[in-house]
Amino acid sequence: MICKNILPSTLAVLLFIVCLTPQNAWSQNPLRLWYDKPARQWEETIPLGNGRLGMMSDGGVQRENIVLNDITLWSGGVQDANNYEAHKSLPEIRRLLLEGKNDEAQQLVNKNFVAKGAGSGHGDGADVPFGCYQVLGNLRMQFEYKNVDSSNIQFQNYRRELSLNDAVASVVYTVNGVTYRREYFTSFGDDIGVIKLSADKPGNLNLRLSLDRPERFQTIIKGNNLEMSGQLNNGTDGKGMRYLAKVRPEVKGGKVAVSGKELVITNSNEVILYFSAGTDFKVKNFEFETQRLIDVAVKKSYSVQKQVHLLNYQKLFNRANFRLGKAKIDDIPTDQRLFAYQKEPASDLALPVLFFQFGRYLSISSTRVGLLPPNLQGLWANQIRTPWNGDYHLDVNVQMNHWPVEVTNLSELNLPLADLVKGMVKPGEKTAKAYYNANGWVAHVITNVWGFTEPGEEASWGASNAGSGWICNNLWEHYAFTNDKNYLKEIYPILKGSAEFYSSALVKDPKTGWLVTAPSISPENTFYLANGKKAAICMGPTIDNQITRELFTNVITACEVLGLDADFKISLQNKLKELPPPGVVASDGRLMEWLEEYKETDPKHRHISHLYGLYPAPLITPEKTPELAAASAKTLEVRGDDSPGWSKAYKLLFWARLHDGNRADKLLKELLMPTLQTNMNYGGGGGVYPNLLSAGPPFQVDGNFGGTAGIAEMLIQSHDGYINILPAIPDTWKASGEVRGFKARGNFAVDFEWKDGKVTDYRISSETPRKVVVKVNGEKKEITSAALPH
Ligand code: FUC
């Protein structure tokens, strides 16, 4: 049937696809989110993305709004906000710190040691040079139904769905005896958005289409295409990034007319909308390119476009699979399922699986090789002023966004981050000189697509100089998981430059004799001084010490693997001996967050940065450093569990590393707490929205990625020199389960099954068989891996 109307070349593509479409590892229930009504707020809408373009549809019956995104759409621009005099204040800042006058040191940091100009605009940087990630616009559809009063449209059999297996969303409902269907996907084929509308009786599609955004846009209609274009503010002369969005309808039956700035489609049987967009971010001929993508796409039939989309998406998505317990039909809508799960988690073990796979879906949807990493909201934003600029926060958030990709077999999705970081090296070298008169490169707490590396505009959160060291951990993990020496060679200058920075900027703390950072902060936390005043600025916060230790260790390994820089390696080995240990236990049994036993102003603070050594770094493990592991547990107990979404996800990861599956499961349940709150929250109350996107609140995608990484960490760990299968399985998951296609460090693929908490079957594979140590059912043994099938 399909073959009848298509060109011979398209037929060839189709046959090729049919042959190649990967089979799902095992048949399971469809992985889907579904709802029985249209979304009432953005946090209920369904996110689609192909790594560049995003669409979020609300599935409205009378009016539908699809929020459009392009991951490159940023205001602001390249700037130099370095204060080149800053380093002159260093001796004085350090003197004050050594005298315990952190409050005075902080005043000086605020005066001389912050970014010049507006910095991030206090998180509202749309109109300053830092800029912000912004919504591209809205595609609005207004429907009319024959012989139906538009002020009172009755609809039945409504269903709105997102299939994670296919990365396709759909809506179906009946009005006045006619069944309407919509199908949406952001194509991994021709890099466009596709929306297909149909009705089961001919001539019933009547709709008006328009495009808009809250500011800086103009719309025109060219032929039958809707076009919206504009230029964002760069914060200096106003002439920032340019963008273009186009929507082209292809109709079967009926007609398309123009009315003002709207397209009016009447009496049609079927409508396919093609959405294309682009910006001039690294693409000079973006206008041509935007048009070209549509021209290419419309030549394919809808079904071929969809098949190519599926093929490309499933190549990634189908690599890893996970089942818990017996199959269960998702017979209640996802929003209600969240409430049911809170009451009785054990009754719906398919929900953690869905949330896990949703995280993988979001990774695939929000980044792609050669482009940008997912930002604070992945690639989904519905505002001009996206919270915290929708930027790349370097004190946990962008790192967390990448935590699931290696272990869940989406390794290449780490590469856009490496590209972003590569672009930070040059500006970061200037920042290192300006503020620390140091070698190498440094970045602080925030960055953007423009290479921002300066400290933030306020010491209390902006002065951490651990951002560059922390992001190097993500880059390293890609090597640790893949063993790819060519990649290591490429990133080596980045890691080396970062190590050079810390190596030359560390100072000796006279009390302990340790080499430490100064000034710095323990991300966003503050403490009381003996004089009762509060401060954040300090010397050698634990996180900095751990990051420096881990970075130096990795660079030393890189020197050895690549046979490079013997002298530099020796200098790092010597410095390593003078660094503080991975942790120090305080008098109350907790891990110390700072060099001194300061009393923190907020004991429940959402950041727990001093456990960096427990996760993501392998410095603290129950086996190798039991006292520090116990101190980490105590730290977590005192901090408590309730916090913003991302922080709950981090705690889940910490408990998994501490091998406490039940506590990790408790955190997972709390991470899945349903909410509709959108206020900017720094305290308790994180959860997920009905669309399963994580809520700080507001929406922050890191909680999704952290949650996915956390679930993986409960099932498999490989950071302590061996592969640990089921290291932190909660009682509720013990009955039975199965994992396929996860990855372990050393480039091993891991599959296993369990029953009653015991692994019943497992397989560790690699390109060529190699020796590897595994821990299975409490027993450690060396085995030879199986060869991967070719
Ligand atoms: C840090 C966190 C906040 C939020 C923001 C994006 O400031 O402390 O909770 O995640 O980043």
mmCIF file with all atom_site columns, N, CA, C and O in Angstrom, residues 588-625:
data_model
loop_
_atom_site.group_PDB
_atom_site.id
_atom_site.type_symbol
_atom_site.label_atom_id
_atom_site.label_alt_id
_atom_site.label_comp_id
_atom_site.label_asym_id
_atom_site.label_entity_id
_atom_site.label_seq_id
_atom_site.pdbx_PDB_ins_code
_atom_site.Cartn_x
_atom_site.Cartn_y
_atom_site.Cartn_z
_atom_site.occupancy
_atom_site.B_iso_or_equiv
_atom_site.pdbx_formal_charge
_atom_site.auth_seq_id
_atom_site.auth_comp_id
_atom_site.auth_asym_id
_atom_site.auth_atom_id
_atom_site.pdbx_PDB_model_num
ATOM 1   N N  . ASP A 1 588 ? 31.545 15.695 65.184 1.00 0.00 ? 588 ASP A N  1
ATOM 2   C CA . ASP A 1 588 ? 30.195 15.118 65.298 1.00 0.00 ? 588 ASP A CA 1
ATOM 3   C C  . ASP A 1 588 ? 29.993 13.922 64.368 1.00 0.00 ? 588 ASP A C  1
ATOM 4   O O  . ASP A 1 588 ? 28.871 13.441 64.194 1.00 0.00 ? 588 ASP A O  1
ATOM 5   N N  . GLY A 1 589 ? 31.073 13.463 63.761 1.00 0.00 ? 589 GLY A N  1
ATOM 6   C CA . GLY A 1 589 ? 30.977 12.255 62.936 1.00 0.00 ? 589 GLY A CA 1
ATOM 7   C C  . GLY A 1 589 ? 30.621 12.507 61.487 1.00 0.00 ? 589 GLY A C  1
ATOM 8   O O  . GLY A 1 589 ? 30.579 11.585 60.684 1.00 0.00 ? 589 GLY A O  1
ATOM 9   N N  . ARG A 1 590 ? 30.341 13.783 61.163 1.00 0.00 ? 590 ARG A N  1
ATOM 10  C CA . ARG A 1 590 ? 30.037 14.076 59.751 1.00 0.00 ? 590 ARG A CA 1
ATOM 11  C C  . ARG A 1 590 ? 31.329 14.349 58.988 1.00 0.00 ? 590 ARG A C  1
ATOM 12  O O  . ARG A 1 590 ? 32.381 14.588 59.579 1.00 0.00 ? 590 ARG A O  1
ATOM 13  N N  . LEU A 1 591 ? 31.203 14.333 57.660 1.00 0.00 ? 591 LEU A N  1
ATOM 14  C CA . LEU A 1 591 ? 32.359 14.706 56.851 1.00 0.00 ? 591 LEU A CA 1
ATOM 15  C C  . LEU A 1 591 ? 32.467 16.232 56.884 1.00 0.00 ? 591 LEU A C  1
ATOM 16  O O  . LEU A 1 591 ? 31.458 16.935 56.723 1.00 0.00 ? 591 LEU A O  1
ATOM 17  N N  . MET A 1 592 ? 33.662 16.745 57.080 1.00 0.00 ? 592 MET A N  1
ATOM 18  C CA . MET A 1 592 ? 33.804 18.205 57.139 1.00 0.00 ? 592 MET A CA 1
ATOM 19  C C  . MET A 1 592 ? 33.599 18.822 55.764 1.00 0.00 ? 592 MET A C  1
ATOM 20  O O  . MET A 1 592 ? 34.143 18.340 54.783 1.00 0.00 ? 592 MET A O  1
ATOM 21  N N  . GLU A 1 593 ? 32.822 19.902 55.731 1.00 0.00 ? 593 GLU A N  1
ATOM 22  C CA . GLU A 1 593 ? 32.563 20.573 54.457 1.00 0.00 ? 593 GLU A CA 1
ATOM 23  C C  . GLU A 1 593 ? 33.650 21.613 54.161 1.00 0.00 ? 593 GLU A C  1
ATOM 24  O O  . GLU A 1 593 ? 33.932 21.929 53.017 1.00 0.00 ? 593 GLU A O  1
ATOM 25  N N  . TRP A 1 594 ? 34.216 22.149 55.261 1.00 0.00 ? 594 TRP A N  1
ATOM 26  C CA . TRP A 1 594 ? 35.266 23.153 55.120 1.00 0.00 ? 594 TRP A CA 1
ATOM 27  C C  . TRP A 1 594 ? 36.498 22.702 55.895 1.00 0.00 ? 594 TRP A C  1
ATOM 28  O O  . TRP A 1 594 ? 36.435 21.732 56.666 1.00 0.00 ? 594 TRP A O  1
ATOM 29  N N  . LEU A 1 595 ? 37.578 23.431 55.771 1.00 0.00 ? 595 LEU A N  1
ATOM 30  C CA . LEU A 1 595 ? 38.797 23.091 56.518 1.00 0.00 ? 595 LEU A CA 1
ATOM 31  C C  . LEU A 1 595 ? 38.587 23.256 58.018 1.00 0.00 ? 595 LEU A C  1
ATOM 32  O O  . LEU A 1 595 ? 39.243 22.613 58.827 1.00 0.00 ? 595 LEU A O  1
ATOM 33  N N  . GLU A 1 596 ? 37.709 24.176 58.380 1.00 0.00 ? 596 GLU A N  1
ATOM 34  C CA . GLU A 1 596 ? 37.389 24.408 59.794 1.00 0.00 ? 596 GLU A CA 1
ATOM 35  C C  . GLU A 1 596 ? 36.031 23.778 60.096 1.00 0.00 ? 596 GLU A C  1
ATOM 36  O O  . GLU A 1 596 ? 35.211 23.627 59.194 1.00 0.00 ? 596 GLU A O  1
ATOM 37  N N  . GLU A 1 597 ? 35.793 23.525 61.365 1.00 0.00 ? 597 GLU A N  1
ATOM 38  C CA . GLU A 1 597 ? 34.469 22.987 61.741 1.00 0.00 ? 597 GLU A CA 1
ATOM 39  C C  . GLU A 1 597 ? 33.469 24.125 61.896 1.00 0.00 ? 597 GLU A C  1
ATOM 40  O O  . GLU A 1 597 ? 32.970 24.390 62.984 1.00 0.00 ? 597 GLU A O  1
ATOM 41  N N  . TYR A 1 598 ? 33.217 24.806 60.801 1.00 0.00 ? 598 TYR A N  1
ATOM 42  C CA . TYR A 1 598 ? 32.248 25.902 60.870 1.00 0.00 ? 598 TYR A CA 1
ATOM 43  C C  . TYR A 1 598 ? 30.859 25.333 61.087 1.00 0.00 ? 598 TYR A C  1
ATOM 44  O O  . TYR A 1 598 ? 30.542 24.241 60.616 1.00 0.00 ? 598 TYR A O  1
ATOM 45  N N  . LYS A 1 599 ? 30.006 26.136 61.704 1.00 0.00 ? 599 LYS A N  1
ATOM 46  C CA . LYS A 1 599 ? 28.592 25.746 61.824 1.00 0.00 ? 599 LYS A CA 1
ATOM 47  C C  . LYS A 1 599 ? 27.890 26.332 60.600 1.00 0.00 ? 599 LYS A C  1
ATOM 48  O O  . LYS A 1 599 ? 27.963 27.542 60.347 1.00 0.00 ? 599 LYS A O  1
ATOM 49  N N  . GLU A 1 600 ? 27.221 25.481 59.828 1.00 0.00 ? 600 GLU A N  1
ATOM 50  C CA . GLU A 1 600 ? 26.574 26.018 58.640 1.00 0.00 ? 600 GLU A CA 1
ATOM 51  C C  . GLU A 1 600 ? 25.300 26.771 59.009 1.00 0.00 ? 600 GLU A C  1
ATOM 52  O O  . GLU A 1 600 ? 24.639 26.426 59.994 1.00 0.00 ? 600 GLU A O  1
ATOM 53  N N  . THR A 1 601 ? 24.981 27.793 58.210 1.00 0.00 ? 601 THR A N  1
ATOM 54  C CA . THR A 1 601 ? 23.780 28.578 58.516 1.00 0.00 ? 601 THR A CA 1
ATOM 55  C C  . THR A 1 601 ? 22.524 27.777 58.198 1.00 0.00 ? 601 THR A C  1
ATOM 56  O O  . THR A 1 601 ? 21.498 27.962 58.817 1.00 0.00 ? 601 THR A O  1
ATOM 57  N N  . ASP A 1 602 ? 22.617 26.893 57.219 1.00 0.00 ? 602 ASP A N  1
ATOM 58  C CA . ASP A 1 602 ? 21.449 26.078 56.868 1.00 0.00 ? 602 ASP A CA 1
ATOM 59  C C  . ASP A 1 602 ? 21.859 24.606 56.859 1.00 0.00 ? 602 ASP A C  1
ATOM 60  O O  . ASP A 1 602 ? 22.370 24.089 55.860 1.00 0.00 ? 602 ASP A O  1
ATOM 61  N N  . PRO A 1 603 ? 21.631 23.921 57.983 1.00 0.00 ? 603 PRO A N  1
ATOM 62  C CA . PRO A 1 603 ? 22.073 22.511 58.055 1.00 0.00 ? 603 PRO A CA 1
ATOM 63  C C  . PRO A 1 603 ? 21.383 21.611 57.040 1.00 0.00 ? 603 PRO A C  1
ATOM 64  O O  . PRO A 1 603 ? 21.844 20.505 56.770 1.00 0.00 ? 603 PRO A O  1
ATOM 65  N N  . LYS A 1 604 ? 20.260 22.087 56.467 1.00 0.00 ? 604 LYS A N  1
ATOM 66  C CA . LYS A 1 604 ? 19.532 21.258 55.485 1.00 0.00 ? 604 LYS A CA 1
ATOM 67  C C  . LYS A 1 604 ? 19.871 21.681 54.055 1.00 0.00 ? 604 LYS A C  1
ATOM 68  O O  . LYS A 1 604 ? 19.092 21.439 53.127 1.00 0.00 ? 604 LYS A O  1
ATOM 69  N N  . HIS A 1 605 ? 20.961 22.380 53.892 1.00 0.00 ? 605 HIS A N  1
ATOM 70  C CA . HIS A 1 605 ? 21.259 22.974 52.575 1.00 0.00 ? 605 HIS A CA 1
ATOM 71  C C  . HIS A 1 605 ? 21.201 21.941 51.450 1.00 0.00 ? 605 HIS A C  1
ATOM 72  O O  . HIS A 1 605 ? 21.648 20.807 51.604 1.00 0.00 ? 605 HIS A O  1
ATOM 73  N N  . ARG A 1 606 ? 20.646 22.397 50.304 1.00 0.00 ? 606 ARG A N  1
ATOM 74  C CA . ARG A 1 606 ? 20.424 21.472 49.166 1.00 0.00 ? 606 ARG A CA 1
ATOM 75  C C  . ARG A 1 606 ? 21.716 20.934 48.566 1.00 0.00 ? 606 ARG A C  1
ATOM 76  O O  . ARG A 1 606 ? 21.761 19.819 48.042 1.00 0.00 ? 606 ARG A O  1
ATOM 77  N N  . HIS A 1 607 ? 22.781 21.736 48.589 1.00 0.00 ? 607 HIS A N  1
ATOM 78  C CA . HIS A 1 607 ? 24.061 21.237 48.050 1.00 0.00 ? 607 HIS A CA 1
ATOM 79  C C  . HIS A 1 607 ? 24.761 20.401 49.113 1.00 0.00 ? 607 HIS A C  1
ATOM 80  O O  . HIS A 1 607 ? 24.782 20.770 50.282 1.00 0.00 ? 607 HIS A O  1
ATOM 81  N N  . ILE A 1 608 ? 25.346 19.310 48.678 1.00 0.00 ? 608 ILE A N  1
ATOM 82  C CA . ILE A 1 608 ? 26.133 18.471 49.605 1.00 0.00 ? 608 ILE A CA 1
ATOM 83  C C  . ILE A 1 608 ? 27.455 18.223 48.894 1.00 0.00 ? 608 ILE A C  1
ATOM 84  O O  . ILE A 1 608 ? 27.878 17.095 48.662 1.00 0.00 ? 608 ILE A O  1
ATOM 85  N N  . SER A 1 609 ? 28.094 19.337 48.577 1.00 0.00 ? 609 SER A N  1
ATOM 86  C CA . SER A 1 609 ? 29.231 19.298 47.664 1.00 0.00 ? 609 SER A CA 1
ATOM 87  C C  . SER A 1 609 ? 30.404 18.501 48.203 1.00 0.00 ? 609 SER A C  1
ATOM 88  O O  . SER A 1 609 ? 31.203 17.964 47.436 1.00 0.00 ? 609 SER A O  1
ATOM 89  N N  . HIS A 1 610 ? 30.515 18.434 49.530 1.00 0.00 ? 610 HIS A N  1
ATOM 90  C CA . HIS A 1 610 ? 31.674 17.749 50.102 1.00 0.00 ? 610 HIS A CA 1
ATOM 91  C C  . HIS A 1 610 ? 31.583 16.232 49.946 1.00 0.00 ? 610 HIS A C  1
ATOM 92  O O  . HIS A 1 610 ? 32.514 15.519 50.318 1.00 0.00 ? 610 HIS A O  1
ATOM 93  N N  . LEU A 1 611 ? 30.448 15.750 49.407 1.00 0.00 ? 611 LEU A N  1
ATOM 94  C CA . LEU A 1 611 ? 30.374 14.320 49.098 1.00 0.00 ? 611 LEU A CA 1
ATOM 95  C C  . LEU A 1 611 ? 30.716 14.050 47.633 1.00 0.00 ? 611 LEU A C  1
ATOM 96  O O  . LEU A 1 611 ? 30.452 12.965 47.110 1.00 0.00 ? 611 LEU A O  1
ATOM 97  N N  . TYR A 1 612 ? 31.295 15.045 46.975 1.00 0.00 ? 612 TYR A N  1
ATOM 98  C CA . TYR A 1 612 ? 31.774 14.846 45.596 1.00 0.00 ? 612 TYR A CA 1
ATOM 99  C C  . TYR A 1 612 ? 32.670 13.598 45.522 1.00 0.00 ? 612 TYR A C  1
ATOM 100 O O  . TYR A 1 612 ? 32.641 12.853 44.543 1.00 0.00 ? 612 TYR A O  1
ATOM 101 N N  . GLY A 1 613 ? 33.437 13.387 46.579 1.00 0.00 ? 613 GLY A N  1
ATOM 102 C CA . GLY A 1 613 ? 34.358 12.238 46.600 1.00 0.00 ? 613 GLY A CA 1
ATOM 103 C C  . GLY A 1 613 ? 33.629 10.891 46.620 1.00 0.00 ? 613 GLY A C  1
ATOM 104 O O  . GLY A 1 613 ? 34.195 9.858  46.292 1.00 0.00 ? 613 GLY A O  1
ATOM 105 N N  . LEU A 1 614 ? 32.353 10.917 47.044 1.00 0.00 ? 614 LEU A N  1
ATOM 106 C CA . LEU A 1 614 ? 31.547 9.684  47.067 1.00 0.00 ? 614 LEU A CA 1
ATOM 107 C C  . LEU A 1 614 ? 30.880 9.465  45.714 1.00 0.00 ? 614 LEU A C  1
ATOM 108 O O  . LEU A 1 614 ? 30.813 8.365  45.202 1.00 0.00 ? 614 LEU A O  1
ATOM 109 N N  . TYR A 1 615 ? 30.373 10.519 45.145 1.00 0.00 ? 615 TYR A N  1
ATOM 110 C CA . TYR A 1 615 ? 29.828 10.518 43.786 1.00 0.00 ? 615 TYR A CA 1
ATOM 111 C C  . TYR A 1 615 ? 29.973 11.929 43.250 1.00 0.00 ? 615 TYR A C  1
ATOM 112 O O  . TYR A 1 615 ? 29.630 12.852 43.960 1.00 0.00 ? 615 TYR A O  1
ATOM 113 N N  . PRO A 1 616 ? 30.462 12.135 42.078 1.00 0.00 ? 616 PRO A N  1
ATOM 114 C CA . PRO A 1 616 ? 30.815 11.149 41.068 1.00 0.00 ? 616 PRO A CA 1
ATOM 115 C C  . PRO A 1 616 ? 32.204 10.546 41.233 1.00 0.00 ? 616 PRO A C  1
ATOM 116 O O  . PRO A 1 616 ? 32.510 9.545  40.582 1.00 0.00 ? 616 PRO A O  1
ATOM 117 N N  . ALA A 1 617 ? 33.054 11.147 42.069 1.00 0.00 ? 617 ALA A N  1
ATOM 118 C CA . ALA A 1 617 ? 34.430 10.642 42.154 1.00 0.00 ? 617 ALA A CA 1
ATOM 119 C C  . ALA A 1 617 ? 34.471 9.341  42.968 1.00 0.00 ? 617 ALA A C  1
ATOM 120 O O  . ALA A 1 617 ? 33.605 9.095  43.801 1.00 0.00 ? 617 ALA A O  1
ATOM 121 N N  . PRO A 1 618 ? 35.470 8.522  42.736 1.00 0.00 ? 618 PRO A N  1
ATOM 122 C CA . PRO A 1 618 ? 35.561 7.237  43.441 1.00 0.00 ? 618 PRO A CA 1
ATOM 123 C C  . PRO A 1 618 ? 36.478 7.317  44.664 1.00 0.00 ? 618 PRO A C  1
ATOM 124 O O  . PRO A 1 618 ? 37.122 6.336  45.025 1.00 0.00 ? 618 PRO A O  1
ATOM 125 N N  . LEU A 1 619 ? 36.532 8.485  45.324 1.00 0.00 ? 619 LEU A N  1
ATOM 126 C CA . LEU A 1 619 ? 37.507 8.657  46.410 1.00 0.00 ? 619 LEU A CA 1
ATOM 127 C C  . LEU A 1 619 ? 37.024 8.047  47.721 1.00 0.00 ? 619 LEU A C  1
ATOM 128 O O  . LEU A 1 619 ? 37.807 7.649  48.566 1.00 0.00 ? 619 LEU A O  1
ATOM 129 N N  . ILE A 1 620 ? 35.707 8.034  47.896 1.00 0.00 ? 620 ILE A N  1
ATOM 130 C CA . ILE A 1 620 ? 35.135 7.476  49.133 1.00 0.00 ? 620 ILE A CA 1
ATOM 131 C C  . ILE A 1 620 ? 34.295 6.266  48.750 1.00 0.00 ? 620 ILE A C  1
ATOM 132 O O  . ILE A 1 620 ? 33.359 6.391  47.952 1.00 0.00 ? 620 ILE A O  1
ATOM 133 N N  . THR A 1 621 ? 34.656 5.095  49.265 1.00 0.00 ? 621 THR A N  1
ATOM 134 C CA . THR A 1 621 ? 33.838 3.907  48.989 1.00 0.00 ? 621 THR A CA 1
ATOM 135 C C  . THR A 1 621 ? 33.710 3.111  50.301 1.00 0.00 ? 621 THR A C  1
ATOM 136 O O  . THR A 1 621 ? 34.621 3.137  51.130 1.00 0.00 ? 621 THR A O  1
ATOM 137 N N  . PRO A 1 622 ? 32.591 2.411  50.485 1.00 0.00 ? 622 PRO A N  1
ATOM 138 C CA . PRO A 1 622 ? 32.408 1.658  51.726 1.00 0.00 ? 622 PRO A CA 1
ATOM 139 C C  . PRO A 1 622 ? 33.534 0.653  51.953 1.00 0.00 ? 622 PRO A C  1
ATOM 140 O O  . PRO A 1 622 ? 33.888 0.360  53.083 1.00 0.00 ? 622 PRO A O  1
ATOM 141 N N  . GLU A 1 623 ? 34.119 0.179  50.851 1.00 0.00 ? 623 GLU A N  1
ATOM 142 C CA . GLU A 1 623 ? 35.145 -0.844 50.989 1.00 0.00 ? 623 GLU A CA 1
ATOM 143 C C  . GLU A 1 623 ? 36.510 -0.254 51.316 1.00 0.00 ? 623 GLU A C  1
ATOM 144 O O  . GLU A 1 623 ? 37.188 -0.709 52.220 1.00 0.00 ? 623 GLU A O  1
ATOM 145 N N  . LYS A 1 624 ? 36.890 0.815  50.564 1.00 0.00 ? 624 LYS A N  1
ATOM 146 C CA . LYS A 1 624 ? 38.254 1.340  50.716 1.00 0.00 ? 624 LYS A CA 1
ATOM 147 C C  . LYS A 1 624 ? 38.369 2.373  51.826 1.00 0.00 ? 624 LYS A C  1
ATOM 148 O O  . LYS A 1 624 ? 39.426 2.519  52.432 1.00 0.00 ? 624 LYS A O  1
ATOM 149 N N  . THR A 1 625 ? 37.329 3.141  52.060 1.00 0.00 ? 625 THR A N  1
ATOM 150 C CA . THR A 1 625 ? 37.402 4.179  53.096 1.00 0.00 ? 625 THR A CA 1
ATOM 151 C C  . THR A 1 625 ? 36.153 4.094  53.982 1.00 0.00 ? 625 THR A C  1
ATOM 152 O O  . THR A 1 625 ? 35.304 4.996  53.958 1.00 0.00 ? 625 THR A O  1
#
